[in-house]
């Protein structure tokens, strides 16, 4: 928190100079690319008087300056980006990788325009949390590097949310992940977890933030091994001297370059859209499960707005056993709280369902977009045993699927429908399938297959899961859907031979497993490679 302390000293000692407007671009060292706050001791532990700091934030610190002129502090700026810029502390070295990313940000100004739009609801909250812990404000820029401030981001490495936690690390830092809720996308909780993780890494690497940030990307073990290797070879052990994976070698320079650009917008000729330096959202806990449509109505918001502020909720409601909390606009808090208290126990719709022949608890759960556990809990069932004619109370949504536009199901549908080739094939996962085997069968890369289906390459598949496969001329296949009308004398094997496909695929594509016969006039759906057969 060195810069925080420095600003307090300025307020107390600088006299009339404290009233001058600060131009961050004019204070940059043009020959080194370092920001004015950079120094070789930036990792030192800083202690300061909390009351004095709070007085500076509140604008009540005493000063020898003209009392009619406002003090200039990071906290009375109009723009959160400026608040960050005034407190940056990490050294920005004159290095080719830093220069590369600095130039990238400068020549792609639209990127930061989009980032600022996405960050607007959350950046103030994140900055506050970083300042409370007395950490470098460069950390507020990590979500730009990690996810471009997309709270719904999901990477090839199965990492999710603004801070891109992989499942195991998320669980290690208390972020729950289940059918209803993914704490990695909970902006408030994930920010706390990320900062806790970063602090632990900083301690591990003796206060070196460059190494800590590198370890956040690639893991502490990998960075430690690189340090050990350099020590044995008699080489320096600073970040820029280590042999690290390509992604990590670029990760820290990208962050430092971004920090330099944020601090020196005028110098580099770009303008990042401002974000108001004031609170936007506040956390409120209704202490009961709520349908998101009902919660949105309580708050005076659309369901999509509510979901955009609370991207951790995967389904149509908060998790039955919690968490229940929401980030809501300040203006919505009172209305929401009063509505919750006036409608206790009415936050989720229950429907009465009569068990039919062939029903199982899991089948009923899928029909109602819920889980077997929730139905058991709602009906005080000790097992999954049910009987025909039995009545069950099923918690269900008050609105149709389309209303919950940002639910996991709808986000997946949008991803799968976005064309990535000329022709789309749908594959139903069977026992023994993996992304690797499916990709080889269809002559596509397993990385692409995962991306087309909103997955990571290491994610597991479920039997019955639907995957989309996109093809075009580049892989030698042109897939078309053919609707074939069965003729007298046709057999499945004969049709398969004619269209150069497998009999088993015809059975699977048309759900013929229980009736392996076909009859004249029946229509069959086939996925045919037209480079192998004329259709």
XYZ file of C-alpha atoms in Angstrom:
535
model
C 0.000 0.000 0.000
C 3.057 2.239 -0.563
C 1.272 4.640 -2.874
C -1.613 4.960 -0.406
C 0.867 6.078 2.280
C 2.605 8.363 -0.193
C -0.604 10.178 -0.980
C -1.252 10.791 2.701
C 2.222 12.291 3.054
C 1.513 14.540 0.047
C -1.675 15.722 1.668
C 0.046 16.550 4.937
C 3.260 18.103 3.648
C 2.925 19.307 0.100
C 1.280 22.642 0.845
C -0.203 24.455 -2.095
C 1.375 21.980 -4.515
C -1.278 19.458 -3.504
C -3.882 21.514 -5.311
C -2.253 21.242 -8.708
C -3.872 18.972 -11.307
C -1.751 15.857 -11.870
C -1.089 14.753 -15.419
C 0.045 11.116 -15.133
C 1.362 11.102 -18.674
C 3.758 13.980 -18.087
C 5.334 12.246 -15.086
C 6.332 9.104 -16.950
C 10.014 8.412 -17.591
C 10.041 8.326 -21.391
C 13.403 6.556 -21.623
C 12.583 3.617 -19.349
C 8.842 3.238 -19.701
C 8.563 3.160 -15.877
C 5.670 4.780 -14.124
C 6.547 7.487 -11.590
C 5.654 5.153 -8.723
C 8.185 2.497 -9.770
C 11.231 1.769 -7.624
C 13.476 -1.145 -6.800
C 11.876 -1.607 -3.367
C 8.284 -1.912 -4.595
C 7.864 -5.265 -2.848
C 8.736 -3.987 0.611
C 6.098 -4.335 3.328
C 4.490 -0.937 3.929
C 2.895 0.034 7.223
C 0.799 3.157 7.712
C -1.716 4.682 10.062
C -5.142 3.355 9.124
C -6.993 6.347 10.588
C -4.915 8.743 8.500
C -5.529 6.708 5.351
C -9.259 6.584 6.005
C -9.256 10.335 6.551
C -7.611 10.768 3.151
C -10.237 8.535 1.528
C -13.028 10.456 3.250
C -11.506 13.786 2.180
C -11.110 14.930 5.813
C -7.302 14.867 6.050
C -5.775 18.134 7.201
C -3.528 20.033 4.808
C -1.541 23.256 4.654
C -3.030 23.989 1.228
C -5.670 26.608 0.558
C -8.817 25.306 2.291
C -10.915 26.427 -0.670
C -9.082 24.095 -3.031
C -9.858 20.351 -2.947
C -7.114 17.877 -2.126
C -6.164 15.553 -4.959
C -6.341 11.915 -3.897
C -7.058 8.642 -5.711
C -10.414 8.460 -3.937
C -11.887 11.778 -5.033
C -11.199 11.205 -8.722
C -14.272 10.824 -10.915
C -12.917 7.744 -12.722
C -11.977 4.394 -11.156
C -9.316 3.892 -13.846
C -7.656 7.104 -12.634
C -7.943 5.914 -9.028
C -6.036 2.794 -10.069
C -3.485 4.731 -12.127
C -2.573 6.965 -9.187
C -1.655 3.963 -7.021
C 0.304 1.702 -9.385
C 3.594 0.570 -7.848
C 5.196 -2.238 -9.865
C 8.197 -1.462 -12.051
C 7.534 -1.410 -15.794
C 10.851 -2.444 -17.374
C 12.160 -1.566 -20.821
C 11.661 -5.054 -22.252
C 10.615 -6.299 -25.679
C 7.690 -8.351 -24.361
C 6.331 -5.383 -22.422
C 6.781 -3.203 -25.494
C 4.936 -5.750 -27.665
C 1.839 -5.747 -25.444
C 1.973 -1.989 -24.886
C 1.812 -1.540 -28.650
C -1.012 -4.081 -28.868
C -3.184 -2.180 -26.386
C -2.388 1.125 -28.088
C -3.276 -0.187 -31.574
C -6.428 -2.007 -30.384
C -8.286 0.723 -28.456
C -11.656 -0.969 -29.005
C -10.558 -3.798 -26.714
C -10.413 -1.546 -23.667
C -13.694 0.073 -24.678
C -15.349 -3.352 -24.432
C -13.433 -4.201 -21.249
C -14.591 -0.965 -19.602
C -18.205 -1.734 -20.492
C -17.986 -5.177 -18.896
C -16.035 -3.930 -15.869
C -18.387 -1.059 -15.044
C -20.564 -2.859 -12.452
C -17.654 -4.596 -10.724
C -14.426 -2.556 -10.893
C -15.168 -0.276 -7.934
C -15.964 -3.299 -5.744
C -12.721 -5.028 -6.762
C -10.602 -1.920 -6.173
C -12.097 -1.491 -2.711
C -11.207 -5.069 -1.779
C -7.631 -4.653 -3.038
C -7.163 -1.414 -1.113
C -8.563 -2.961 2.077
C -5.779 -5.562 1.899
C -3.095 -2.944 1.062
C -2.187 -4.773 -2.158
C -0.817 -3.305 -5.413
C -3.558 -1.896 -7.625
C -2.094 -3.724 -10.636
C -4.091 -6.688 -9.321
C -7.309 -4.875 -10.295
C -6.148 -5.254 -13.901
C -5.691 -9.026 -13.717
C -9.321 -9.725 -14.783
C -8.548 -7.792 -17.993
C -5.662 -10.150 -18.749
C -7.468 -13.263 -17.511
C -10.955 -12.902 -18.959
C -11.284 -9.457 -20.578
C -13.668 -8.828 -17.657
C -16.162 -11.369 -19.007
C -17.808 -12.869 -15.917
C -19.046 -15.832 -17.989
C -15.638 -16.598 -19.537
C -14.694 -20.280 -19.714
C -11.233 -21.173 -20.976
C -9.651 -24.143 -22.730
C -8.170 -25.114 -19.345
C -11.619 -25.412 -17.706
C -11.093 -22.100 -15.884
C -14.156 -19.947 -15.196
C -15.107 -16.425 -14.204
C -13.374 -13.046 -14.090
C -10.403 -14.535 -12.215
C -10.313 -17.792 -14.234
C -10.161 -20.321 -11.419
C -9.736 -23.951 -12.441
C -12.051 -26.321 -10.512
C -9.436 -27.652 -8.082
C -8.002 -24.272 -7.093
C -11.495 -22.836 -6.769
C -12.462 -25.583 -4.315
C -9.190 -25.078 -2.427
C -10.220 -21.467 -1.807
C -13.799 -22.235 -0.830
C -15.595 -21.659 -4.127
C -18.479 -24.144 -4.355
C -19.242 -25.693 -7.743
C -22.426 -27.686 -8.356
C -25.467 -27.973 -10.587
C -27.011 -24.774 -9.248
C -24.042 -22.555 -8.449
C -20.437 -21.981 -9.537
C -18.572 -19.806 -7.052
C -15.793 -19.217 -9.590
C -18.202 -16.848 -11.355
C -19.388 -15.200 -8.135
C -17.665 -11.826 -8.567
C -17.543 -10.942 -4.869
C -16.510 -14.364 -3.517
C -14.111 -15.128 -6.379
C -12.381 -11.761 -5.894
C -11.810 -12.564 -2.221
C -10.493 -16.007 -3.177
C -8.193 -14.617 -5.889
C -6.681 -12.032 -3.550
C -6.175 -14.636 -0.837
C -4.456 -16.884 -3.390
C -2.257 -14.046 -4.643
C -1.234 -13.061 -1.106
C -0.188 -16.656 -0.388
C 1.858 -16.742 -3.601
C 3.478 -13.410 -2.755
C 4.585 -14.816 0.604
C 5.887 -17.961 -1.088
C 8.083 -15.872 -3.390
C 9.350 -13.530 -0.680
C 7.319 -10.498 -1.688
C 8.141 -10.581 -5.414
C 4.859 -9.686 -7.099
C 6.085 -10.538 -10.601
C 6.794 -14.106 -9.499
C 3.524 -14.302 -7.553
C 1.523 -13.156 -10.571
C 3.385 -15.616 -12.821
C 2.560 -18.400 -10.362
C -1.113 -17.380 -10.429
C -1.011 -18.187 -14.140
C 1.060 -21.367 -14.262
C 1.246 -22.640 -10.684
C 3.690 -22.097 -7.854
C 5.485 -25.368 -8.476
C 6.387 -24.489 -12.039
C 7.801 -21.116 -11.032
C 9.738 -22.666 -8.136
C 11.292 -25.243 -10.450
C 12.354 -22.500 -12.865
C 13.977 -20.603 -9.977
C 15.797 -23.736 -8.792
C 17.074 -24.398 -12.313
C 18.475 -20.858 -12.613
C 20.090 -21.019 -9.189
C 21.918 -24.207 -10.108
C 23.101 -22.597 -13.346
C 24.240 -19.447 -11.548
C 21.668 -17.315 -13.390
C 19.455 -14.492 -12.051
C 16.101 -15.551 -10.615
C 13.972 -12.501 -11.445
C 10.885 -13.146 -13.571
C 12.405 -11.982 -16.861
C 15.398 -14.348 -16.409
C 13.308 -17.491 -15.837
C 12.449 -20.140 -18.413
C 8.673 -20.425 -18.166
C 5.866 -21.612 -20.477
C 5.108 -19.233 -23.344
C 1.758 -18.198 -21.892
C 3.301 -17.328 -18.505
C 6.276 -15.550 -20.095
C 3.747 -13.251 -21.767
C 1.332 -13.008 -18.827
C 3.312 -10.679 -16.553
C 4.571 -8.406 -19.402
C 0.982 -8.064 -20.615
C -0.176 -6.950 -17.168
C 2.704 -4.486 -16.764
C 2.111 -3.082 -20.242
C -1.580 -2.651 -19.464
C -0.756 -0.865 -16.208
C 1.546 1.511 -18.111
C -1.164 2.254 -20.685
C -3.833 2.836 -18.017
C -1.494 5.241 -16.207
C -0.461 7.113 -19.356
C -3.485 7.270 -21.645
C -2.790 10.789 -22.893
C 0.854 10.000 -23.643
C -0.117 6.980 -25.746
C -3.029 8.683 -27.446
C -5.822 6.438 -26.230
C -8.891 7.013 -24.073
C -10.398 4.316 -21.870
C -14.095 5.003 -21.195
C -14.370 6.223 -17.594
C -16.084 4.236 -14.862
C -17.679 6.245 -12.054
C -15.606 6.144 -8.885
C -18.515 5.236 -6.623
C -20.231 2.059 -5.446
C -22.581 0.408 -7.931
C -23.645 -2.901 -6.381
C -24.231 -4.154 -2.853
C -24.588 -7.714 -1.589
C -27.887 -8.712 0.012
C -28.880 -12.131 1.383
C -32.607 -13.011 1.302
C -31.837 -16.156 3.373
C -34.036 -18.403 1.233
C -34.047 -19.929 -2.251
C -35.485 -17.610 -4.895
C -36.523 -18.141 -8.486
C -34.406 -15.620 -10.425
C -37.518 -14.299 -12.172
C -39.137 -13.645 -8.794
C -35.925 -12.117 -7.399
C -35.619 -9.846 -10.435
C -39.212 -8.697 -9.977
C -38.525 -7.949 -6.303
C -35.530 -5.809 -7.326
C -37.219 -4.057 -10.237
C -34.781 -5.568 -12.740
C -35.021 -7.786 -15.791
C -33.927 -11.393 -15.288
C -31.008 -10.840 -17.667
C -29.819 -7.832 -15.647
C -29.996 -9.845 -12.434
C -28.083 -12.724 -14.025
C -25.410 -10.387 -15.411
C -24.671 -9.114 -11.900
C -24.847 -12.632 -10.455
C -23.315 -14.970 -13.054
C -22.626 -17.732 -10.517
C -26.209 -19.037 -10.630
C -26.340 -21.728 -13.326
C -30.057 -22.459 -13.321
C -33.403 -20.709 -12.898
C -33.021 -20.237 -9.149
C -30.441 -19.847 -6.419
C -29.146 -23.058 -4.874
C -31.787 -24.757 -2.673
C -29.400 -25.012 0.272
C -27.563 -21.764 -0.479
C -25.811 -19.581 -1.153
C -28.721 -17.216 -1.682
C -26.974 -13.819 -1.900
C -27.279 -11.332 -4.766
C -25.266 -8.332 -5.913
C -27.878 -5.676 -6.637
C -27.786 -2.012 -7.714
C -27.919 0.270 -4.673
C -31.227 1.757 -5.769
C -32.834 -1.715 -5.747
C -31.843 -2.827 -2.246
C -34.745 -1.373 -0.227
C -37.408 -2.536 -2.674
C -35.876 -6.015 -2.837
C -35.581 -6.374 0.949
C -39.173 -5.258 1.565
C -40.495 -7.620 -1.127
C -38.592 -10.588 0.315
C -39.898 -9.930 3.834
C -43.440 -9.477 2.568
C -43.393 -12.747 0.602
C -41.482 -15.173 2.816
C -41.744 -18.760 1.570
C -43.107 -17.732 -1.837
C -39.809 -17.449 -3.678
C -40.104 -20.759 -5.543
C -43.080 -22.277 -7.351
C -44.115 -25.838 -6.393
C -46.088 -28.062 -8.784
C -47.942 -31.239 -7.865
C -46.830 -34.162 -10.018
C -48.374 -37.649 -10.230
C -45.803 -40.415 -10.820
C -46.440 -42.355 -14.030
C -45.379 -45.784 -15.211
C -41.721 -45.684 -16.284
C -40.900 -42.628 -14.173
C -37.783 -42.475 -12.065
C -36.741 -39.649 -9.804
C -33.948 -38.671 -12.210
C -36.345 -38.661 -15.197
C -38.803 -36.455 -13.309
C -35.948 -34.154 -12.264
C -34.788 -33.712 -15.878
C -38.334 -32.944 -17.008
C -38.562 -30.145 -14.454
C -35.000 -28.840 -14.826
C -34.038 -29.757 -11.272
C -32.213 -32.540 -9.426
C -33.251 -35.764 -7.687
C -31.826 -34.436 -4.418
C -34.078 -31.370 -4.546
C -37.179 -33.504 -5.135
C -36.170 -35.818 -2.274
C -35.709 -32.837 0.041
C -38.987 -31.192 -0.991
C -40.878 -34.427 -0.332
C -38.909 -35.727 2.701
C -37.890 -38.861 0.789
C -35.118 -40.998 2.303
C -34.289 -42.674 -1.029
C -34.986 -42.507 -4.775
C -37.770 -45.101 -4.511
C -41.089 -43.845 -5.865
C -44.310 -45.620 -6.898
C -46.831 -45.160 -9.690
C -49.690 -42.921 -8.575
C -47.622 -41.196 -5.893
C -47.859 -37.388 -5.787
C -44.682 -35.310 -5.519
C -44.193 -31.585 -4.977
C -41.637 -30.360 -7.542
C -39.883 -26.979 -7.183
C -39.961 -25.458 -10.670
C -39.472 -22.171 -12.489
C -42.228 -19.620 -12.839
C -41.185 -18.645 -16.370
C -40.140 -20.450 -19.551
C -36.520 -21.323 -20.328
C -36.122 -18.315 -22.638
C -36.659 -15.927 -19.728
C -33.452 -17.090 -18.042
C -31.322 -16.050 -20.994
C -27.968 -16.369 -19.204
C -28.561 -19.750 -17.573
C -25.961 -22.460 -18.229
C -28.345 -24.242 -20.594
C -29.072 -21.146 -22.692
C -25.421 -20.058 -22.807
C -24.478 -23.526 -24.056
C -27.237 -23.460 -26.684
C -25.957 -20.103 -27.948
C -22.378 -21.394 -28.099
C -23.393 -24.539 -29.972
C -25.531 -22.625 -32.462
C -22.776 -20.166 -33.380
C -21.520 -21.374 -36.761
C -17.868 -22.451 -36.816
C -18.004 -24.138 -40.186
C -20.287 -24.760 -43.169
C -22.031 -27.871 -41.881
C -23.104 -28.965 -38.408
C -23.301 -32.546 -37.160
C -24.816 -33.507 -33.803
C -23.218 -36.353 -31.879
C -24.862 -38.062 -28.905
C -22.275 -39.259 -26.404
C -22.274 -43.032 -25.930
C -20.469 -45.255 -23.463
C -16.725 -45.207 -24.105
C -16.772 -41.892 -25.965
C -14.252 -39.157 -25.217
C -13.504 -35.848 -26.884
C -10.418 -37.497 -28.376
C -12.249 -40.489 -29.915
C -15.105 -38.333 -31.219
C -12.705 -35.804 -32.750
C -10.736 -38.553 -34.520
C -13.918 -40.111 -35.859
C -15.008 -36.787 -37.366
C -11.548 -35.607 -38.416
C -11.542 -32.457 -36.268
C -9.273 -31.326 -33.439
C -10.397 -32.222 -29.937
C -9.569 -28.668 -28.809
C -11.997 -27.276 -31.388
C -14.610 -29.870 -30.457
C -14.386 -28.777 -26.830
C -14.628 -25.086 -27.718
C -17.652 -25.592 -29.982
C -19.448 -27.144 -27.016
C -18.442 -24.690 -24.291
C -16.053 -27.147 -22.675
C -12.404 -27.507 -21.801
C -10.370 -30.303 -23.472
C -10.042 -32.106 -20.141
C -13.741 -31.904 -19.229
C -15.550 -35.221 -18.853
C -18.511 -36.279 -20.996
C -21.854 -37.693 -19.908
C -23.704 -40.458 -21.722
C -26.533 -38.889 -23.700
C -24.844 -35.485 -23.880
C -25.313 -33.693 -27.224
C -22.196 -32.338 -28.951
C -22.068 -30.245 -32.108
C -19.350 -30.803 -34.715
C -18.603 -28.245 -37.401
C -17.021 -29.215 -40.698
C -15.934 -27.505 -43.885
C -13.737 -28.105 -46.945
C -10.457 -27.716 -45.066
C -10.641 -31.174 -43.511
C -11.768 -32.909 -46.700
C -15.336 -33.457 -45.529
C -18.542 -31.693 -46.470
C -21.346 -32.923 -44.231
C -24.975 -32.594 -45.186
C -28.142 -33.764 -43.516
C -30.062 -36.110 -45.806
C -33.646 -37.208 -45.181
C -33.986 -40.603 -46.892
C -37.372 -42.259 -47.492
C -37.162 -46.017 -47.058
C -38.073 -48.066 -50.136
C -39.375 -51.632 -50.408
C -36.472 -54.040 -49.945
C -34.233 -51.517 -48.142
C -32.214 -52.636 -45.153
C -30.207 -50.573 -42.697
C -26.964 -52.150 -43.878
C -27.879 -51.524 -47.519
C -28.645 -47.854 -46.871
C -25.399 -47.525 -44.879
C -23.412 -48.972 -47.766
C -25.094 -46.690 -50.297
C -24.298 -43.518 -48.331
C -20.898 -44.634 -46.992
C -21.946 -44.430 -43.343
C -22.127 -47.012 -40.556
C -25.258 -49.027 -39.783
C -24.754 -48.274 -36.091
C -24.798 -44.560 -36.841
C -28.099 -44.823 -38.724
C -29.564 -46.619 -35.725
C -28.226 -43.952 -33.335
C -29.195 -40.943 -35.477
C -32.794 -42.182 -35.697
C -33.222 -43.708 -32.228
C -33.800 -47.147 -33.707
C -32.105 -49.118 -30.913
C -35.377 -50.564 -29.608
C -36.780 -51.319 -33.075
C -34.034 -52.322 -35.452
C -36.430 -52.831 -38.338
C -37.457 -50.243 -40.901
C -40.480 -50.060 -43.177
C -41.263 -48.536 -46.574
C -42.163 -44.850 -46.418
C -40.266 -44.301 -43.181
C -38.012 -41.218 -43.173
C -34.438 -41.609 -41.916
C -32.068 -38.797 -41.055
C -28.518 -39.333 -42.310
C -25.339 -37.256 -41.967
C -23.517 -37.792 -45.225
C -20.086 -36.692 -46.418
C -20.900 -35.488 -49.937
C -17.242 -35.788 -50.973
C -17.657 -39.571 -50.753
C -21.093 -40.015 -52.278
C -23.447 -38.185 -54.618
C -26.697 -37.110 -52.974
